[in-house]
Amino acid sequence: MTARPIIIDCDPGQDDAIMLLLAFAAPAELDILGITTVAGNVPLNLTQRNARIMCDIGGRQDIPVFAGCIRPMLRPLMTAEAVHGKTGIDGVEIYDPETPLRPEHSVDFIIETLLAAADESITLVPTGPLTNIAMAIVREPSIVPKIAEIVLMGGAMREGGNSSPSAEFNIQVDPHAAHIVFSCGRPITAMGLDATHQVITTAERLAAIGAIGSDVGRAAHDMLEFYDRHDMEKYGSEGGPLHDPCTVAYLLAPDLFTGKQVNVAIETQSDLTMGHTAVDFWRVTGRPENTNWIYKVDADGFYDLLTQHLAKL
Ligand code: BDR
Ligand code: CA
């Protein structure tokens, strides 16, 4: 089997950080061409540093890391320190990482890599606001046919919003970018809150990660312990939902996820519901299907996969 070429676009964030570790642990399946970072959970100067810290921790200093857009396309940046702490990855030691920051802009890297690739060959894995991906599409529309598929974390239907009553954070931060990406015409699989809220880090699952006993296991455990606190209080749940790793888990084990082909449109007009994902689950609009909307996850299977992979690093 040849490894699937992917570009990961992220805004670490503890759950982005765990997503990176999971991807690092699957080199036979995933060929990570680059990690592009964007402003989101915390400002860009922190998300790019955090991605590089994760490359250090995961022993993958070979993967090129790029800094991208410093703010959303039209709206002011909204960050989420209340969830992730002021560093974005509170729970691990913060230092100046060895993994270098590449000089090119994330958007340039995405464009150049896709232009040099065959049609339908590269999978994009965005787990933050979609600014970098949308900017690349707007600047160089001829990259679109090169995209095999986009497997992203974003949106909400049945669960309602987590950063406004009706919007999920990644889409609310840059709804205009989300509109561009969801209308690009390439296949999209979306891990919205309907899926990720099923993937809860219970005390038992957290203990299994801690019991790995390696530096990676400890880092993952300590980040999740910090990150869970906020969501446990917010949702009254047993643990926090592990959003972003669902994307990579889907690439590794799609059978853990159940989805339906639907139309997803993005609200970009209303202040009240800005960034809402209008998911036409019952196909009442006649709008064309553009998204595999994941609505069911085998959570035990997900945590087994995650724990087994983290143990490999
Ligand atoms: C998403 O927002 C961020 O806080 C997380 O990293 C995740 O990508 C969940 O709404
Ligand atoms: Ca994220």
PDB file of N, CA, C and O in Angstrom, residues 7-69:
ATOM      1  N   ILE A   7      -1.970  17.110   3.197  1.00  0.00           N
ATOM      2  CA  ILE A   7      -1.503  18.365   3.823  1.00  0.00           C
ATOM      3  C   ILE A   7      -2.422  18.614   5.002  1.00  0.00           C
ATOM      4  O   ILE A   7      -3.656  18.612   4.853  1.00  0.00           O
ATOM      5  N   ILE A   8      -1.826  18.803   6.174  1.00  0.00           N
ATOM      6  CA  ILE A   8      -2.612  19.087   7.375  1.00  0.00           C
ATOM      7  C   ILE A   8      -2.583  20.595   7.607  1.00  0.00           C
ATOM      8  O   ILE A   8      -1.504  21.204   7.641  1.00  0.00           O
ATOM      9  N   ASP A   9      -3.759  21.192   7.762  1.00  0.00           N
ATOM     10  CA  ASP A   9      -3.861  22.635   8.020  1.00  0.00           C
ATOM     11  C   ASP A   9      -4.516  22.806   9.391  1.00  0.00           C
ATOM     12  O   ASP A   9      -5.663  22.402   9.577  1.00  0.00           O
ATOM     13  N   CYS A  10      -3.816  23.408  10.348  1.00  0.00           N
ATOM     14  CA  CYS A  10      -4.318  23.329  11.732  1.00  0.00           C
ATOM     15  C   CYS A  10      -4.006  24.589  12.543  1.00  0.00           C
ATOM     16  O   CYS A  10      -3.254  25.463  12.103  1.00  0.00           O
ATOM     17  N   ASP A  11      -4.596  24.633  13.754  1.00  0.00           N
ATOM     18  CA  ASP A  11      -4.429  25.792  14.647  1.00  0.00           C
ATOM     19  C   ASP A  11      -4.216  25.315  16.091  1.00  0.00           C
ATOM     20  O   ASP A  11      -4.996  25.660  16.972  1.00  0.00           O
ATOM     21  N   PRO A  12      -3.144  24.516  16.327  1.00  0.00           N
ATOM     22  CA  PRO A  12      -3.049  23.840  17.645  1.00  0.00           C
ATOM     23  C   PRO A  12      -3.042  24.808  18.814  1.00  0.00           C
ATOM     24  O   PRO A  12      -2.251  25.717  18.854  1.00  0.00           O
ATOM     25  N   GLY A  13      -3.934  24.528  19.738  1.00  0.00           N
ATOM     26  CA  GLY A  13      -4.998  23.648  20.116  1.00  0.00           C
ATOM     27  C   GLY A  13      -4.585  22.221  20.524  1.00  0.00           C
ATOM     28  O   GLY A  13      -3.941  21.521  19.750  1.00  0.00           O
ATOM     29  N   GLN A  14      -5.001  21.819  21.787  1.00  0.00           N
ATOM     30  CA  GLN A  14      -4.679  20.475  22.237  1.00  0.00           C
ATOM     31  C   GLN A  14      -5.251  19.413  21.315  1.00  0.00           C
ATOM     32  O   GLN A  14      -4.592  18.390  21.079  1.00  0.00           O
ATOM     33  N   ASP A  15      -6.491  19.585  20.823  1.00  0.00           N
ATOM     34  CA  ASP A  15      -7.052  18.493  20.008  1.00  0.00           C
ATOM     35  C   ASP A  15      -6.391  18.445  18.633  1.00  0.00           C
ATOM     36  O   ASP A  15      -6.189  17.362  18.073  1.00  0.00           O
ATOM     37  N   ASP A  16      -5.968  19.591  18.099  1.00  0.00           N
ATOM     38  CA  ASP A  16      -5.140  19.573  16.883  1.00  0.00           C
ATOM     39  C   ASP A  16      -3.825  18.848  17.171  1.00  0.00           C
ATOM     40  O   ASP A  16      -3.314  18.094  16.322  1.00  0.00           O
ATOM     41  N   ALA A  17      -3.263  19.106  18.352  1.00  0.00           N
ATOM     42  CA  ALA A  17      -1.975  18.499  18.712  1.00  0.00           C
ATOM     43  C   ALA A  17      -2.094  16.975  18.758  1.00  0.00           C
ATOM     44  O   ALA A  17      -1.222  16.263  18.244  1.00  0.00           O
ATOM     45  N   ILE A  18      -3.174  16.463  19.326  1.00  0.00           N
ATOM     46  CA  ILE A  18      -3.374  15.004  19.372  1.00  0.00           C
ATOM     47  C   ILE A  18      -3.590  14.479  17.947  1.00  0.00           C
ATOM     48  O   ILE A  18      -3.114  13.399  17.590  1.00  0.00           O
ATOM     49  N   MET A  19      -4.302  15.251  17.133  1.00  0.00           N
ATOM     50  CA  MET A  19      -4.493  14.872  15.726  1.00  0.00           C
ATOM     51  C   MET A  19      -3.137  14.717  15.025  1.00  0.00           C
ATOM     52  O   MET A  19      -2.914  13.763  14.281  1.00  0.00           O
ATOM     53  N   LEU A  20      -2.215  15.661  15.289  1.00  0.00           N
ATOM     54  CA  LEU A  20      -0.885  15.570  14.674  1.00  0.00           C
ATOM     55  C   LEU A  20      -0.163  14.306  15.120  1.00  0.00           C
ATOM     56  O   LEU A  20       0.408  13.575  14.304  1.00  0.00           O
ATOM     57  N   LEU A  21      -0.209  14.023  16.422  1.00  0.00           N
ATOM     58  CA  LEU A  21       0.486  12.823  16.929  1.00  0.00           C
ATOM     59  C   LEU A  21      -0.086  11.565  16.288  1.00  0.00           C
ATOM     60  O   LEU A  21       0.650  10.650  15.911  1.00  0.00           O
ATOM     61  N   LEU A  22      -1.408  11.515  16.154  1.00  0.00           N
ATOM     62  CA  LEU A  22      -2.041  10.349  15.527  1.00  0.00           C
ATOM     63  C   LEU A  22      -1.554  10.198  14.081  1.00  0.00           C
ATOM     64  O   LEU A  22      -1.230   9.087  13.634  1.00  0.00           O
ATOM     65  N   ALA A  23      -1.486  11.303  13.363  1.00  0.00           N
ATOM     66  CA  ALA A  23      -1.014  11.245  11.965  1.00  0.00           C
ATOM     67  C   ALA A  23       0.457  10.820  11.900  1.00  0.00           C
ATOM     68  O   ALA A  23       0.843  10.027  11.033  1.00  0.00           O
ATOM     69  N   PHE A  24       1.275  11.326  12.848  1.00  0.00           N
ATOM     70  CA  PHE A  24       2.699  10.959  12.854  1.00  0.00           C
ATOM     71  C   PHE A  24       2.871   9.452  13.039  1.00  0.00           C
ATOM     72  O   PHE A  24       3.841   8.863  12.580  1.00  0.00           O
ATOM     73  N   ALA A  25       1.943   8.852  13.747  1.00  0.00           N
ATOM     74  CA  ALA A  25       2.074   7.435  14.118  1.00  0.00           C
ATOM     75  C   ALA A  25       1.634   6.498  13.000  1.00  0.00           C
ATOM     76  O   ALA A  25       1.639   5.280  13.198  1.00  0.00           O
ATOM     77  N   ALA A  26       1.271   7.030  11.854  1.00  0.00           N
ATOM     78  CA  ALA A  26       0.774   6.174  10.770  1.00  0.00           C
ATOM     79  C   ALA A  26       1.525   6.444   9.463  1.00  0.00           C
ATOM     80  O   ALA A  26       0.911   6.729   8.428  1.00  0.00           O
ATOM     81  N   PRO A  27       2.868   6.333   9.468  1.00  0.00           N
ATOM     82  CA  PRO A  27       3.624   6.680   8.252  1.00  0.00           C
ATOM     83  C   PRO A  27       3.357   5.748   7.079  1.00  0.00           C
ATOM     84  O   PRO A  27       3.541   6.140   5.922  1.00  0.00           O
ATOM     85  N   ALA A  28       2.921   4.537   7.341  1.00  0.00           N
ATOM     86  CA  ALA A  28       2.652   3.616   6.226  1.00  0.00           C
ATOM     87  C   ALA A  28       1.379   4.025   5.489  1.00  0.00           C
ATOM     88  O   ALA A  28       1.218   3.750   4.306  1.00  0.00           O
ATOM     89  N   GLU A  29       0.468   4.675   6.220  1.00  0.00           N
ATOM     90  CA  GLU A  29      -0.819   5.062   5.613  1.00  0.00           C
ATOM     91  C   GLU A  29      -0.842   6.517   5.142  1.00  0.00           C
ATOM     92  O   GLU A  29      -1.535   6.847   4.189  1.00  0.00           O
ATOM     93  N   LEU A  30      -0.107   7.389   5.861  1.00  0.00           N
ATOM     94  CA  LEU A  30      -0.212   8.827   5.580  1.00  0.00           C
ATOM     95  C   LEU A  30       1.162   9.426   5.305  1.00  0.00           C
ATOM     96  O   LEU A  30       2.072   9.313   6.133  1.00  0.00           O
ATOM     97  N   ASP A  31       1.286  10.065   4.155  1.00  0.00           N
ATOM     98  CA  ASP A  31       2.516  10.766   3.800  1.00  0.00           C
ATOM     99  C   ASP A  31       2.229  12.260   4.010  1.00  0.00           C
ATOM    100  O   ASP A  31       1.568  12.896   3.174  1.00  0.00           O
ATOM    101  N   ILE A  32       2.704  12.790   5.135  1.00  0.00           N
ATOM    102  CA  ILE A  32       2.389  14.187   5.475  1.00  0.00           C
ATOM    103  C   ILE A  32       3.355  15.098   4.708  1.00  0.00           C
ATOM    104  O   ILE A  32       4.524  15.229   5.058  1.00  0.00           O
ATOM    105  N   LEU A  33       2.842  15.735   3.662  1.00  0.00           N
ATOM    106  CA  LEU A  33       3.700  16.568   2.812  1.00  0.00           C
ATOM    107  C   LEU A  33       4.080  17.860   3.527  1.00  0.00           C
ATOM    108  O   LEU A  33       5.148  18.428   3.264  1.00  0.00           O
ATOM    109  N   GLY A  34       3.209  18.332   4.397  1.00  0.00           N
ATOM    110  CA  GLY A  34       3.497  19.549   5.141  1.00  0.00           C
ATOM    111  C   GLY A  34       2.395  19.827   6.137  1.00  0.00           C
ATOM    112  O   GLY A  34       1.280  19.312   6.005  1.00  0.00           O
ATOM    113  N   ILE A  35       2.750  20.638   7.140  1.00  0.00           N
ATOM    114  CA  ILE A  35       1.765  21.104   8.115  1.00  0.00           C
ATOM    115  C   ILE A  35       1.678  22.616   7.944  1.00  0.00           C
ATOM    116  O   ILE A  35       2.681  23.319   8.123  1.00  0.00           O
ATOM    117  N   THR A  36       0.503  23.087   7.555  1.00  0.00           N
ATOM    118  CA  THR A  36       0.309  24.531   7.419  1.00  0.00           C
ATOM    119  C   THR A  36      -0.516  24.990   8.621  1.00  0.00           C
ATOM    120  O   THR A  36      -1.427  24.296   9.060  1.00  0.00           O
ATOM    121  N   THR A  37      -0.151  26.156   9.141  1.00  0.00           N
ATOM    122  CA  THR A  37      -0.828  26.630  10.345  1.00  0.00           C
ATOM    123  C   THR A  37      -1.572  27.928  10.047  1.00  0.00           C
ATOM    124  O   THR A  37      -1.245  28.661   9.104  1.00  0.00           O
ATOM    125  N   VAL A  38      -2.567  28.189  10.880  1.00  0.00           N
ATOM    126  CA  VAL A  38      -3.475  29.309  10.658  1.00  0.00           C
ATOM    127  C   VAL A  38      -3.836  29.884  12.025  1.00  0.00           C
ATOM    128  O   VAL A  38      -3.746  29.178  13.042  1.00  0.00           O
ATOM    129  N   ALA A  39      -4.254  31.130  12.046  1.00  0.00           N
ATOM    130  CA  ALA A  39      -4.740  31.717  13.302  1.00  0.00           C
ATOM    131  C   ALA A  39      -6.109  31.127  13.623  1.00  0.00           C
ATOM    132  O   ALA A  39      -6.939  30.947  12.734  1.00  0.00           O
ATOM    133  N   GLY A  40      -6.346  30.809  14.880  1.00  0.00           N
ATOM    134  CA  GLY A  40      -7.631  30.218  15.263  1.00  0.00           C
ATOM    135  C   GLY A  40      -7.741  30.124  16.770  1.00  0.00           C
ATOM    136  O   GLY A  40      -8.022  31.129  17.434  1.00  0.00           O
ATOM    137  N   ASN A  41      -7.462  28.942  17.300  1.00  0.00           N
ATOM    138  CA  ASN A  41      -7.581  28.768  18.752  1.00  0.00           C
ATOM    139  C   ASN A  41      -6.776  29.824  19.516  1.00  0.00           C
ATOM    140  O   ASN A  41      -7.195  30.305  20.567  1.00  0.00           O
ATOM    141  N   VAL A  42      -5.599  30.110  18.982  1.00  0.00           N
ATOM    142  CA  VAL A  42      -4.725  31.179  19.504  1.00  0.00           C
ATOM    143  C   VAL A  42      -4.120  31.873  18.273  1.00  0.00           C
ATOM    144  O   VAL A  42      -4.253  31.369  17.153  1.00  0.00           O
ATOM    145  N   PRO A  43      -3.469  33.020  18.468  1.00  0.00           N
ATOM    146  CA  PRO A  43      -2.894  33.718  17.303  1.00  0.00           C
ATOM    147  C   PRO A  43      -1.842  32.866  16.569  1.00  0.00           C
ATOM    148  O   PRO A  43      -1.293  31.909  17.126  1.00  0.00           O
ATOM    149  N   LEU A  44      -1.559  33.270  15.339  1.00  0.00           N
ATOM    150  CA  LEU A  44      -0.682  32.496  14.450  1.00  0.00           C
ATOM    151  C   LEU A  44       0.712  32.250  15.024  1.00  0.00           C
ATOM    152  O   LEU A  44       1.273  31.162  14.839  1.00  0.00           O
ATOM    153  N   ASN A  45       1.282  33.252  15.722  1.00  0.00           N
ATOM    154  CA  ASN A  45       2.644  33.048  16.235  1.00  0.00           C
ATOM    155  C   ASN A  45       2.686  31.890  17.230  1.00  0.00           C
ATOM    156  O   ASN A  45       3.716  31.240  17.406  1.00  0.00           O
ATOM    157  N   LEU A  46       1.542  31.585  17.852  1.00  0.00           N
ATOM    158  CA  LEU A  46       1.487  30.451  18.784  1.00  0.00           C
ATOM    159  C   LEU A  46       1.103  29.156  18.061  1.00  0.00           C
ATOM    160  O   LEU A  46       1.646  28.097  18.362  1.00  0.00           O
ATOM    161  N   THR A  47       0.174  29.216  17.105  1.00  0.00           N
ATOM    162  CA  THR A  47      -0.222  27.959  16.438  1.00  0.00           C
ATOM    163  C   THR A  47       0.962  27.371  15.662  1.00  0.00           C
ATOM    164  O   THR A  47       1.168  26.152  15.677  1.00  0.00           O
ATOM    165  N   GLN A  48       1.752  28.227  15.001  1.00  0.00           N
ATOM    166  CA  GLN A  48       2.900  27.670  14.242  1.00  0.00           C
ATOM    167  C   GLN A  48       3.939  27.107  15.201  1.00  0.00           C
ATOM    168  O   GLN A  48       4.512  26.039  14.940  1.00  0.00           O
ATOM    169  N   ARG A  49       4.155  27.773  16.338  1.00  0.00           N
ATOM    170  CA  ARG A  49       5.113  27.238  17.315  1.00  0.00           C
ATOM    171  C   ARG A  49       4.587  25.929  17.901  1.00  0.00           C
ATOM    172  O   ARG A  49       5.314  24.947  18.051  1.00  0.00           O
ATOM    173  N   ASN A  50       3.311  25.881  18.208  1.00  0.00           N
ATOM    174  CA  ASN A  50       2.751  24.672  18.819  1.00  0.00           C
ATOM    175  C   ASN A  50       2.847  23.474  17.870  1.00  0.00           C
ATOM    176  O   ASN A  50       3.136  22.356  18.304  1.00  0.00           O
ATOM    177  N   ALA A  51       2.608  23.704  16.586  1.00  0.00           N
ATOM    178  CA  ALA A  51       2.738  22.602  15.615  1.00  0.00           C
ATOM    179  C   ALA A  51       4.173  22.090  15.615  1.00  0.00           C
ATOM    180  O   ALA A  51       4.417  20.870  15.545  1.00  0.00           O
ATOM    181  N   ARG A  52       5.136  23.004  15.732  1.00  0.00           N
ATOM    182  CA  ARG A  52       6.546  22.583  15.720  1.00  0.00           C
ATOM    183  C   ARG A  52       6.913  21.851  17.011  1.00  0.00           C
ATOM    184  O   ARG A  52       7.699  20.898  16.987  1.00  0.00           O
ATOM    185  N   ILE A  53       6.339  22.281  18.128  1.00  0.00           N
ATOM    186  CA  ILE A  53       6.578  21.536  19.383  1.00  0.00           C
ATOM    187  C   ILE A  53       6.064  20.105  19.236  1.00  0.00           C
ATOM    188  O   ILE A  53       6.704  19.139  19.658  1.00  0.00           O
ATOM    189  N   MET A  54       4.908  19.948  18.598  1.00  0.00           N
ATOM    190  CA  MET A  54       4.361  18.589  18.430  1.00  0.00           C
ATOM    191  C   MET A  54       5.254  17.757  17.507  1.00  0.00           C
ATOM    192  O   MET A  54       5.412  16.556  17.730  1.00  0.00           O
ATOM    193  N   CYS A  55       5.853  18.383  16.488  1.00  0.00           N
ATOM    194  CA  CYS A  55       6.798  17.641  15.634  1.00  0.00           C
ATOM    195  C   CYS A  55       7.994  17.178  16.469  1.00  0.00           C
ATOM    196  O   CYS A  55       8.468  16.045  16.313  1.00  0.00           O
ATOM    197  N   ASP A  56       8.483  18.041  17.351  1.00  0.00           N
ATOM    198  CA  ASP A  56       9.583  17.639  18.249  1.00  0.00           C
ATOM    199  C   ASP A  56       9.157  16.446  19.102  1.00  0.00           C
ATOM    200  O   ASP A  56       9.855  15.436  19.182  1.00  0.00           O
ATOM    201  N   ILE A  57       8.002  16.587  19.775  1.00  0.00           N
ATOM    202  CA  ILE A  57       7.550  15.542  20.708  1.00  0.00           C
ATOM    203  C   ILE A  57       7.326  14.220  19.964  1.00  0.00           C
ATOM    204  O   ILE A  57       7.671  13.149  20.461  1.00  0.00           O
ATOM    205  N   GLY A  58       6.773  14.314  18.757  1.00  0.00           N
ATOM    206  CA  GLY A  58       6.479  13.098  17.991  1.00  0.00           C
ATOM    207  C   GLY A  58       7.667  12.579  17.197  1.00  0.00           C
ATOM    208  O   GLY A  58       7.537  11.601  16.465  1.00  0.00           O
ATOM    209  N   GLY A  59       8.830  13.258  17.301  1.00  0.00           N
ATOM    210  CA  GLY A  59      10.017  12.800  16.577  1.00  0.00           C
ATOM    211  C   GLY A  59       9.886  12.967  15.074  1.00  0.00           C
ATOM    212  O   GLY A  59      10.453  12.194  14.301  1.00  0.00           O
ATOM    213  N   ARG A  60       9.123  13.970  14.624  1.00  0.00           N
ATOM    214  CA  ARG A  60       8.931  14.170  13.190  1.00  0.00           C
ATOM    215  C   ARG A  60       9.392  15.570  12.764  1.00  0.00           C
ATOM    216  O   ARG A  60       8.683  16.306  12.089  1.00  0.00           O
ATOM    217  N   GLN A  61      10.647  15.874  13.143  1.00  0.00           N
ATOM    218  CA  GLN A  61      11.224  17.176  12.754  1.00  0.00           C
ATOM    219  C   GLN A  61      11.430  17.278  11.249  1.00  0.00           C
ATOM    220  O   GLN A  61      11.737  18.349  10.725  1.00  0.00           O
ATOM    221  N   ASP A  62      11.264  16.144  10.549  1.00  0.00           N
ATOM    222  CA  ASP A  62      11.451  16.128   9.090  1.00  0.00           C
ATOM    223  C   ASP A  62      10.272  16.754   8.338  1.00  0.00           C
ATOM    224  O   ASP A  62      10.394  17.096   7.168  1.00  0.00           O
ATOM    225  N   ILE A  63       9.130  16.887   8.985  1.00  0.00           N
ATOM    226  CA  ILE A  63       7.944  17.400   8.278  1.00  0.00           C
ATOM    227  C   ILE A  63       8.019  18.929   8.212  1.00  0.00           C
ATOM    228  O   ILE A  63       8.190  19.584   9.238  1.00  0.00           O
ATOM    229  N   PRO A  64       7.877  19.513   7.008  1.00  0.00           N
ATOM    230  CA  PRO A  64       7.934  20.980   6.930  1.00  0.00           C
ATOM    231  C   PRO A  64       6.689  21.639   7.541  1.00  0.00           C
ATOM    232  O   PRO A  64       5.565  21.189   7.310  1.00  0.00           O
ATOM    233  N   VAL A  65       6.926  22.675   8.327  1.00  0.00           N
ATOM    234  CA  VAL A  65       5.836  23.413   8.992  1.00  0.00           C
ATOM    235  C   VAL A  65       5.855  24.856   8.492  1.00  0.00           C
ATOM    236  O   VAL A  65       6.923  25.484   8.439  1.00  0.00           O
ATOM    237  N   PHE A  66       4.693  25.377   8.161  1.00  0.00           N
ATOM    238  CA  PHE A  66       4.567  26.715   7.588  1.00  0.00           C
ATOM    239  C   PHE A  66       3.587  27.563   8.396  1.00  0.00           C
ATOM    240  O   PHE A  66       2.610  27.028   8.931  1.00  0.00           O
ATOM    241  N   ALA A  67       3.828  28.868   8.430  1.00  0.00           N
ATOM    242  CA  ALA A  67       2.859  29.796   9.020  1.00  0.00           C
ATOM    243  C   ALA A  67       2.013  30.381   7.888  1.00  0.00           C
ATOM    244  O   ALA A  67       2.513  30.644   6.793  1.00  0.00           O
ATOM    245  N   GLY A  68       0.732  30.574   8.180  1.00  0.00           N
ATOM    246  CA  GLY A  68      -0.187  31.032   7.137  1.00  0.00           C
ATOM    247  C   GLY A  68      -0.879  32.328   7.498  1.00  0.00           C
ATOM    248  O   GLY A  68      -0.254  33.286   7.975  1.00  0.00           O
ATOM    249  N   CYS A  69      -2.188  32.335   7.311  1.00  0.00           N
ATOM    250  CA  CYS A  69      -2.944  33.577   7.461  1.00  0.00           C
ATOM    251  C   CYS A  69      -3.063  33.977   8.926  1.00  0.00           C
ATOM    252  O   CYS A  69      -3.382  33.172   9.793  1.00  0.00           O
TER     253      CYS A  69
END
